[in-house]
Structures are given as structure tokens and as C-alpha cells.
Short mmCIF file of C-alpha atoms and ligand atoms in Angstrom, two decimals:
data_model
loop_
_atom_site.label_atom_id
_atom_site.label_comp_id
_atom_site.label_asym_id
_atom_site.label_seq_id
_atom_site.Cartn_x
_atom_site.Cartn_y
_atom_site.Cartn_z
CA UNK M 116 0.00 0.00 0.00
CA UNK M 117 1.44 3.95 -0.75
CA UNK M 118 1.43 5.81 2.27
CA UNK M 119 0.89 9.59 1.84
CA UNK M 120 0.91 11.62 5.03
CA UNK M 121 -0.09 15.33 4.27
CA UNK M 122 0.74 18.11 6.74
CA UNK M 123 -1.25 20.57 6.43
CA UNK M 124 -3.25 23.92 8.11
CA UNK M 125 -6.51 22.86 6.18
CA UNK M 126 -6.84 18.87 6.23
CA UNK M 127 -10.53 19.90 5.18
CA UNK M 128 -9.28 20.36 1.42
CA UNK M 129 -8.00 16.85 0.90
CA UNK M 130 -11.29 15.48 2.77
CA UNK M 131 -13.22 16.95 0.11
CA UNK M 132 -11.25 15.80 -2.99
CA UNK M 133 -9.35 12.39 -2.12
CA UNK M 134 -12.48 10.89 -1.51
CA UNK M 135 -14.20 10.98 -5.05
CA UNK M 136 -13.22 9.42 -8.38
CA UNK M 137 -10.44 7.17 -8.92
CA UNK M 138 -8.53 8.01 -5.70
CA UNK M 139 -11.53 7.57 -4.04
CA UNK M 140 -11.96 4.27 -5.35
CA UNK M 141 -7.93 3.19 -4.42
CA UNK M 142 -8.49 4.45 -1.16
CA UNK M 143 -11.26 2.10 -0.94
CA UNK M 144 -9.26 -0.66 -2.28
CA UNK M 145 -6.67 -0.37 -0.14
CA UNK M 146 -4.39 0.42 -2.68
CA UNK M 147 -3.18 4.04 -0.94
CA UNK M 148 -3.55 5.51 2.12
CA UNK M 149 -4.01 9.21 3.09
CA UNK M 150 -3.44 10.76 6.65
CA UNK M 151 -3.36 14.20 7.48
CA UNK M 152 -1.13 16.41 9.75
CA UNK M 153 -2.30 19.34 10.94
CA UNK M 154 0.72 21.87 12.45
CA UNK M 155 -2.06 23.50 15.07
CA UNK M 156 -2.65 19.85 16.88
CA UNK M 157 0.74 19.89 17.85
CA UNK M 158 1.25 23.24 19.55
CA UNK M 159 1.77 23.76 23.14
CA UNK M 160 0.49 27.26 23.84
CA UNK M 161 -3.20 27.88 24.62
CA UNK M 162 -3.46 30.04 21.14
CA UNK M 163 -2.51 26.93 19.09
CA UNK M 164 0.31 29.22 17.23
CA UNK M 165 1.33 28.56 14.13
CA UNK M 166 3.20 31.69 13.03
CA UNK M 167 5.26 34.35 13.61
CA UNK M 168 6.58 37.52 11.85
CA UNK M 169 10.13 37.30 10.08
CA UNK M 170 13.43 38.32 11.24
CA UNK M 171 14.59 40.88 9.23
CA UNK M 172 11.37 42.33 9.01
CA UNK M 173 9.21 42.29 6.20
CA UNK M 174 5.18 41.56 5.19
CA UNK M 175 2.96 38.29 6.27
CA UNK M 176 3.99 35.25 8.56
CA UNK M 177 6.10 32.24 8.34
CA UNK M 178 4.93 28.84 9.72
CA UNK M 179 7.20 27.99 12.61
CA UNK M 180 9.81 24.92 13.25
CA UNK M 181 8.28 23.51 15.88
CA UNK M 182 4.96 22.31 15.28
CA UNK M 183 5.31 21.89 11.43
CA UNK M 184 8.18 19.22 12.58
CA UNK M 185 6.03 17.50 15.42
CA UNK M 186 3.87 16.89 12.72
CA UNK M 187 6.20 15.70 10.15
CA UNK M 188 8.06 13.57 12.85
CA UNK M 189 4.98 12.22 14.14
CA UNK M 190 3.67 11.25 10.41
CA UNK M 191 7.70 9.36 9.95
CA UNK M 192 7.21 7.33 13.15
CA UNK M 193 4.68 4.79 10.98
CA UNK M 194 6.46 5.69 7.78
CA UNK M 195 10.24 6.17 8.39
CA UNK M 196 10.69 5.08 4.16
CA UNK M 197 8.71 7.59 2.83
CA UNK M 198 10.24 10.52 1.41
CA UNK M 199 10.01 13.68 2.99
CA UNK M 200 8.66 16.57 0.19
CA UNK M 201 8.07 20.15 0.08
CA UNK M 202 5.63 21.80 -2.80
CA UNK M 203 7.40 25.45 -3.43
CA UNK M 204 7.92 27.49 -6.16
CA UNK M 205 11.77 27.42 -5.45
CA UNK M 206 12.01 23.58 -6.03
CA UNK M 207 12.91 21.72 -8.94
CA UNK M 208 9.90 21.42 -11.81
CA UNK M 209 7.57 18.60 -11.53
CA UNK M 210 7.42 16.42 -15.18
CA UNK M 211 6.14 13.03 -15.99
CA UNK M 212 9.41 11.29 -15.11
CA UNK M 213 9.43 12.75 -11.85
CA UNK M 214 5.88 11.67 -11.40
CA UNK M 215 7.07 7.92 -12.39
CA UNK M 216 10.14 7.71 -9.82
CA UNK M 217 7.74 8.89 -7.41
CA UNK M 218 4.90 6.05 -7.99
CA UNK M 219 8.19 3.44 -7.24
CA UNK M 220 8.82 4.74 -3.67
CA UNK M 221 7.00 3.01 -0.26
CA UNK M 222 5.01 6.44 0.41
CA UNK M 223 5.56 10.42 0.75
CA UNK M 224 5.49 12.48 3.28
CA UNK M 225 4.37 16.14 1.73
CA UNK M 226 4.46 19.40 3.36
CA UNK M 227 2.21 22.45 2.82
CA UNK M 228 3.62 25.88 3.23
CA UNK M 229 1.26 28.87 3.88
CA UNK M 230 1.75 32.67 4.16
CA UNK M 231 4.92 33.68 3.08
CA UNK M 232 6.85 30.45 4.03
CA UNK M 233 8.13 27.92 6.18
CA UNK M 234 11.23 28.86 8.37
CA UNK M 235 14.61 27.37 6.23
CA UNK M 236 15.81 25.07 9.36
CA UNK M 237 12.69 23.30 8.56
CA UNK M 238 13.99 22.72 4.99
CA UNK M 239 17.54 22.00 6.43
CA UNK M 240 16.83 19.33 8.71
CA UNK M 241 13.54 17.79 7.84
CA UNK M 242 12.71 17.88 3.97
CA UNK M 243 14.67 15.34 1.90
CA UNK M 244 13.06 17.22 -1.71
CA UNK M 245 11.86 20.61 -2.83
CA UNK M 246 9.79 20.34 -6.16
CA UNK M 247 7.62 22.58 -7.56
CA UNK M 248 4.16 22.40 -9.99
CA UNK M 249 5.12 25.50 -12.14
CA UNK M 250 6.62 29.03 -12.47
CA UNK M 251 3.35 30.65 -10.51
CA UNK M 252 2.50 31.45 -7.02
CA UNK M 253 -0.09 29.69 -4.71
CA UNK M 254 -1.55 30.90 -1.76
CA UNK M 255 -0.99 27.44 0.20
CA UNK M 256 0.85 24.38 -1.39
CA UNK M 257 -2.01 22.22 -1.03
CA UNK M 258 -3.36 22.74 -4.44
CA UNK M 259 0.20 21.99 -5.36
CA UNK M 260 0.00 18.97 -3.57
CA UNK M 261 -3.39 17.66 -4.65
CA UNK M 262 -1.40 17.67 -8.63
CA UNK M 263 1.56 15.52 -7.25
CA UNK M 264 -0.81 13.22 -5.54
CA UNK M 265 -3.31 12.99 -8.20
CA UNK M 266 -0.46 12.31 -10.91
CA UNK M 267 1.47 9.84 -8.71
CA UNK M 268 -1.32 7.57 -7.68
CA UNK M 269 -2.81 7.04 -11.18
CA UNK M 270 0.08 5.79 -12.29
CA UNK M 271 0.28 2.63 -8.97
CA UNK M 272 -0.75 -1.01 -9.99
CA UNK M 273 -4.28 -0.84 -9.84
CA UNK M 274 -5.61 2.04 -9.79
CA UNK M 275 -6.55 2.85 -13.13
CA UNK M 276 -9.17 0.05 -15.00
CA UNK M 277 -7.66 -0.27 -18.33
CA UNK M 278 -4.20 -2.29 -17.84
CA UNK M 279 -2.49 0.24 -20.25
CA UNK M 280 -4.26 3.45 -19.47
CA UNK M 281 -1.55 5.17 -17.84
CA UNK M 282 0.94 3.65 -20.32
CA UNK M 283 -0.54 5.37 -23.54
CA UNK M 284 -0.93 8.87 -21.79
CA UNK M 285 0.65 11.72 -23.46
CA UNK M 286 4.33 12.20 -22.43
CA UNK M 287 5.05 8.77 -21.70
CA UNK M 288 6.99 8.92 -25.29
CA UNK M 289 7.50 12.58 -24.49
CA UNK M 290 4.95 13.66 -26.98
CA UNK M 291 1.30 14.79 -26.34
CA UNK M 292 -1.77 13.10 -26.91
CA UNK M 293 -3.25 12.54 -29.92
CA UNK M 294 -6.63 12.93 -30.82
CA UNK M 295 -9.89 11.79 -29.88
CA UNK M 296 -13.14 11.24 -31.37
CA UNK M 297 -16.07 9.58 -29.95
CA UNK M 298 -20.12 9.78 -31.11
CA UNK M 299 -21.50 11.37 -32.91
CA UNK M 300 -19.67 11.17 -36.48
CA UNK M 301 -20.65 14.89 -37.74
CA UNK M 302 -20.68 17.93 -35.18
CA UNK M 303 -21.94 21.66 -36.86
CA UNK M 304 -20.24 20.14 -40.33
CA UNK M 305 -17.18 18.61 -38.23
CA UNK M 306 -16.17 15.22 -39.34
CA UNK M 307 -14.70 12.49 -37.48
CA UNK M 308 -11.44 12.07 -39.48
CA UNK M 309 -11.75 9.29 -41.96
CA UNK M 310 -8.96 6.69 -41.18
CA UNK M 311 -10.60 6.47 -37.65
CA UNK M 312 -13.30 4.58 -39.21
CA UNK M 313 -11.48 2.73 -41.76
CA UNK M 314 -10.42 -0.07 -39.37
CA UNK M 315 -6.81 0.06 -40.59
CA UNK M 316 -4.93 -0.54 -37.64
CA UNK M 317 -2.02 0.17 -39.13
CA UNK M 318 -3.50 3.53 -40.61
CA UNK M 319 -4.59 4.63 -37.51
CA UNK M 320 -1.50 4.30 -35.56
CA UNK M 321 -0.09 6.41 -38.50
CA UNK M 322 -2.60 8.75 -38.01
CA UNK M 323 -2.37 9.11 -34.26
CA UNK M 324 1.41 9.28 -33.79
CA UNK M 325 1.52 12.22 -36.82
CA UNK M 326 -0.35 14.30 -34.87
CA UNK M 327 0.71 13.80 -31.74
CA UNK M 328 3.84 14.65 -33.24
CA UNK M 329 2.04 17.79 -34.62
CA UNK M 330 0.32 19.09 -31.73
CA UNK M 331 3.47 19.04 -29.90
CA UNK M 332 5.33 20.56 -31.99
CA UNK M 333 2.99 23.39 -32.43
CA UNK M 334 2.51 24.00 -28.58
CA UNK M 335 6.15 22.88 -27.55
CA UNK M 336 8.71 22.57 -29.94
CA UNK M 337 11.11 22.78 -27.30
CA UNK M 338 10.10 19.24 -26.74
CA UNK M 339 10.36 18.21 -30.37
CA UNK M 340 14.09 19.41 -29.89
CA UNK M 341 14.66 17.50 -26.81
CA UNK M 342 13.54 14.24 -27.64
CA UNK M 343 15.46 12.59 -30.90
CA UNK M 344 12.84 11.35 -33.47
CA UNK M 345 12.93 7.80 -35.36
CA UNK M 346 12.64 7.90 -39.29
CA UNK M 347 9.18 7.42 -39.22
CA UNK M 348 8.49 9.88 -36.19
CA UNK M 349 10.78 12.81 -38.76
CA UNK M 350 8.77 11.40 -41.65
CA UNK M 351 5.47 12.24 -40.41
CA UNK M 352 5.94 15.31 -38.58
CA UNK M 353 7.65 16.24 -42.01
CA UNK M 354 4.24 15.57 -43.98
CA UNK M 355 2.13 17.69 -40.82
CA UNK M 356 4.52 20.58 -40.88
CA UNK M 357 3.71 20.84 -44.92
CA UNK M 358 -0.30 20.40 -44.98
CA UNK M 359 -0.37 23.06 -41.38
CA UNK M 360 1.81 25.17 -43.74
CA UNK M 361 -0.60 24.86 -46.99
CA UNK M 362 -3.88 25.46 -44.41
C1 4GM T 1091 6.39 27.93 0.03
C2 4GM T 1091 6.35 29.09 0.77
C3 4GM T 1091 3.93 25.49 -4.40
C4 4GM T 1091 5.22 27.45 -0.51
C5 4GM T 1091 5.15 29.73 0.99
C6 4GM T 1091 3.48 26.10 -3.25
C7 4GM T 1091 3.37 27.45 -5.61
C8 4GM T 1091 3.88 26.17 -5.58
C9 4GM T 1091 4.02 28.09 -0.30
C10 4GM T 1091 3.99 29.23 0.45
C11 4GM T 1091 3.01 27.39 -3.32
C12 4GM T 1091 4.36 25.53 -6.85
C13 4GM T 1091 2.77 27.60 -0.89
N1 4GM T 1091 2.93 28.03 -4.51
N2 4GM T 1091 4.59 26.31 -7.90
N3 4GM T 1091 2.58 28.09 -2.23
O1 4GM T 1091 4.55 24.34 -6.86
O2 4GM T 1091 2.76 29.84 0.64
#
């Protein structure tokens, strides 16, 4: 079973989500398992402080060492293997292969920062991994660590149906999806593309994989550069570039 521990001010956000849809279901299953932290359980003063104002000066709070470690230590005493992770916009960027050496590890410990930050000796002594969701700023990190839960657990045994759901997902060959169609054939004068229905499997794969190719080259073709194309892959984006070029 994955073991995530959350430490967080507002447990009441991953309540409300966790519990629906597929990691609702794996929760269920006992395929993961979810605990919460919350920093204010383990003060000592009768305010239940979490904060304080910076040294140095300066606007808004920073969460304090002691009961944001409490919390973490108290969510490693069941879990000493799980990795210990902070969501911040000064960590290293989240991708797919991230999110895949993540899915191999016993469990994760993940830390939520709010107001302007966590004090450093927290980061120092108790978090083994900064990462971060984007170049953008969140109030909390708990929206930032809803995405790294949600994109880790769909890809652990079980979880997903379809045996090779997560395997087919866009970027697991570093390209995007390509697309779909579904009922009904004609949409406002929009056709489903003909090859789709042809039942020429061979066809189709051609199909999909040129514009896959294609949409991610028109969106990102810094990841068209980074990734080094077979014959076939050059060969088709070669034939999308020239009909997007005649359009
Ligand atoms: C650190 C300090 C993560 C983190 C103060 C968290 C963006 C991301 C937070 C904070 C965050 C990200 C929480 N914002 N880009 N905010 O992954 O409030």
C-alpha cells in the first residue's frame, strides 16, 4: 500500500477531494492511504500558534519549526521510508518522469507551506526534496500537492481500469496526446477524421502518432528538440509541418 501523510493547516481540502473518483476508489481498495497532519494539533500554547513575523522584518507570517516538525516527525514514526517533500515554487519542476520515480517509492510524506513560508531550518533538517508544480504562485501548497498526488497515484498497480491506461498517456513517449473522437460522427459540419473509421490498424497508428507529433510541436517545440525522433516519427511530422503550412 502507498502511504501519503499530508501536513497541512486545512486537512478539510484533501477530505473533500481524495475521496471521489479514482482516488476515491484506491483508497477504498486499499491500494493508498491518506493521513493528514495538521501543524495547530501539535502546539503547546493555549493560542494553538502557528506563526510568527520574520526576522529581518518584512510583510505576512512564516509557519514555525516547531509544530510543522512534530507533525512531520509524528507522520515518519509509521512511515520512516517515505520521502520527505516540500511543494514550493523554489524547487525543482515537476514532469512526468518525476511523477514515475515517485509512484516506485514506499510512500511520501508532503508538506504544505502557507503565508509567506516555512522557516529554512525546517527545509535543512527535515525535507529530503523541494519540487515545484510550475513558475506561478499559490496561496498554500495544497493545491500543489493535490497535482503531485493525483499524478502519482494514477500511475500505482491498480488504480486505473484499463491495464495500459496510464501507459498510452501523453508524455510517456515525451509527446502529447493525440486525438480523440467519440459519437456522434458529424458535429456543426465537423467530421470524425476518416482513417478512424477505416479499421486500418495500421492507418490509424499512423494517423495518431503524426499528430501527436504535430500538436506538440505546435505548442512545444522545445520538446520536439529534446527528444530525438525515429525515421518514421521525422517522416510524419515532415508531412504535418507541410499540410499546417498549406492550411
Ligand atoms: C512555500 C512558501 C507550491 C510554498 C510559501 C506552493 C506554488 C507552488 C508556499 C507558500 C506554493 C508551486 C505555498 N505556490 N509552484 N505556495 O509548486 O505559501
Amino acid at each position: 500500500m502507498f502511504q501519503l501523510d499530508i501536513v497541512t493547516l486545512f486537512p478539510e481540502i484533501f477530505n473533500l477531494t481524495l475521496n471521489k473518483g479514482v482516488i476515491g476508489r484506491a483508497i477504498k481498495n486499499d491500494l493508498i492511504e491518506i493521513r493528514e497532519w495538521n501543524p495547530r494539533d501539535f502546539t503547546k500554547d493555549k493560542h494553538k500558534t502557528v506563526d510568527a513575523r520574520p526576522y529581518g522584518g518584512g510583510p505576512g507570517m512564516v509557519m514555525m519549526y516547531e509544530p510543522v516538525c512534530a507533525a512531520i516527525n509524528k507522520a515518519k514514526e509509521k512511515h520512516k521510508n517515505s520521502k520527505v517533500i516540500f511543494l514550493t515554487p523554489q524547487g525543482k519542476q515537476l514532469n512526468q518522469a518525476a511523477v514515475v520515480e515517485f509512484s516506485k517509492l514506499d510512500g511520501m510524506i508532503l508538506v504544505c507551506g502557507r503565508y509567506e513560508g516555512i522557516d529554512e531550518r525546517i527545509i535543512e533538517s527535515k525535507i529530503d526534496e523541494e519540487w515545484s508544480i510550475g513558475d506561478y504562485v499559490l496561496s498554500g501548497g495544497e493545491f500543489a500537492t493535490l497535482v503531485l498526488i493525483d499524478s502519482v497515484c494514477r500511475l500505482l498497480p491498480g488504480v486505473l481500469g484499463g491495464k495500459n491506461s496510464a501507459n498510452e498517456d501523453s508524455f510517456v513517449d515525451g509527446l502529447f496526446d493525440y486525438p480523440h473522437y467519440t459519437r456522434p460522427e458529424e458535429i456543426n459540419g465537423r467530421l470524425v477524421p476518416n482513417v478512424l473509421k477505416s479499421g486500418d490498424h495500421e492507418e490509424i497508428r499512423r494517423w495518431r502518432l503524426k499528430h501527436a507529433l504535430g500538436k506538440t510541436w505546435r505548442a512545444r517545440p522545445d520538446l520536439i528538440e529534446s527528444i530525438k525522433l525515429n525515421d518514421e516519427q521525422k517522416m510524419l511530422l515532415q508531412e504535418y509541418i507541410e499540410e499546417f503550412e498549406n492550411l
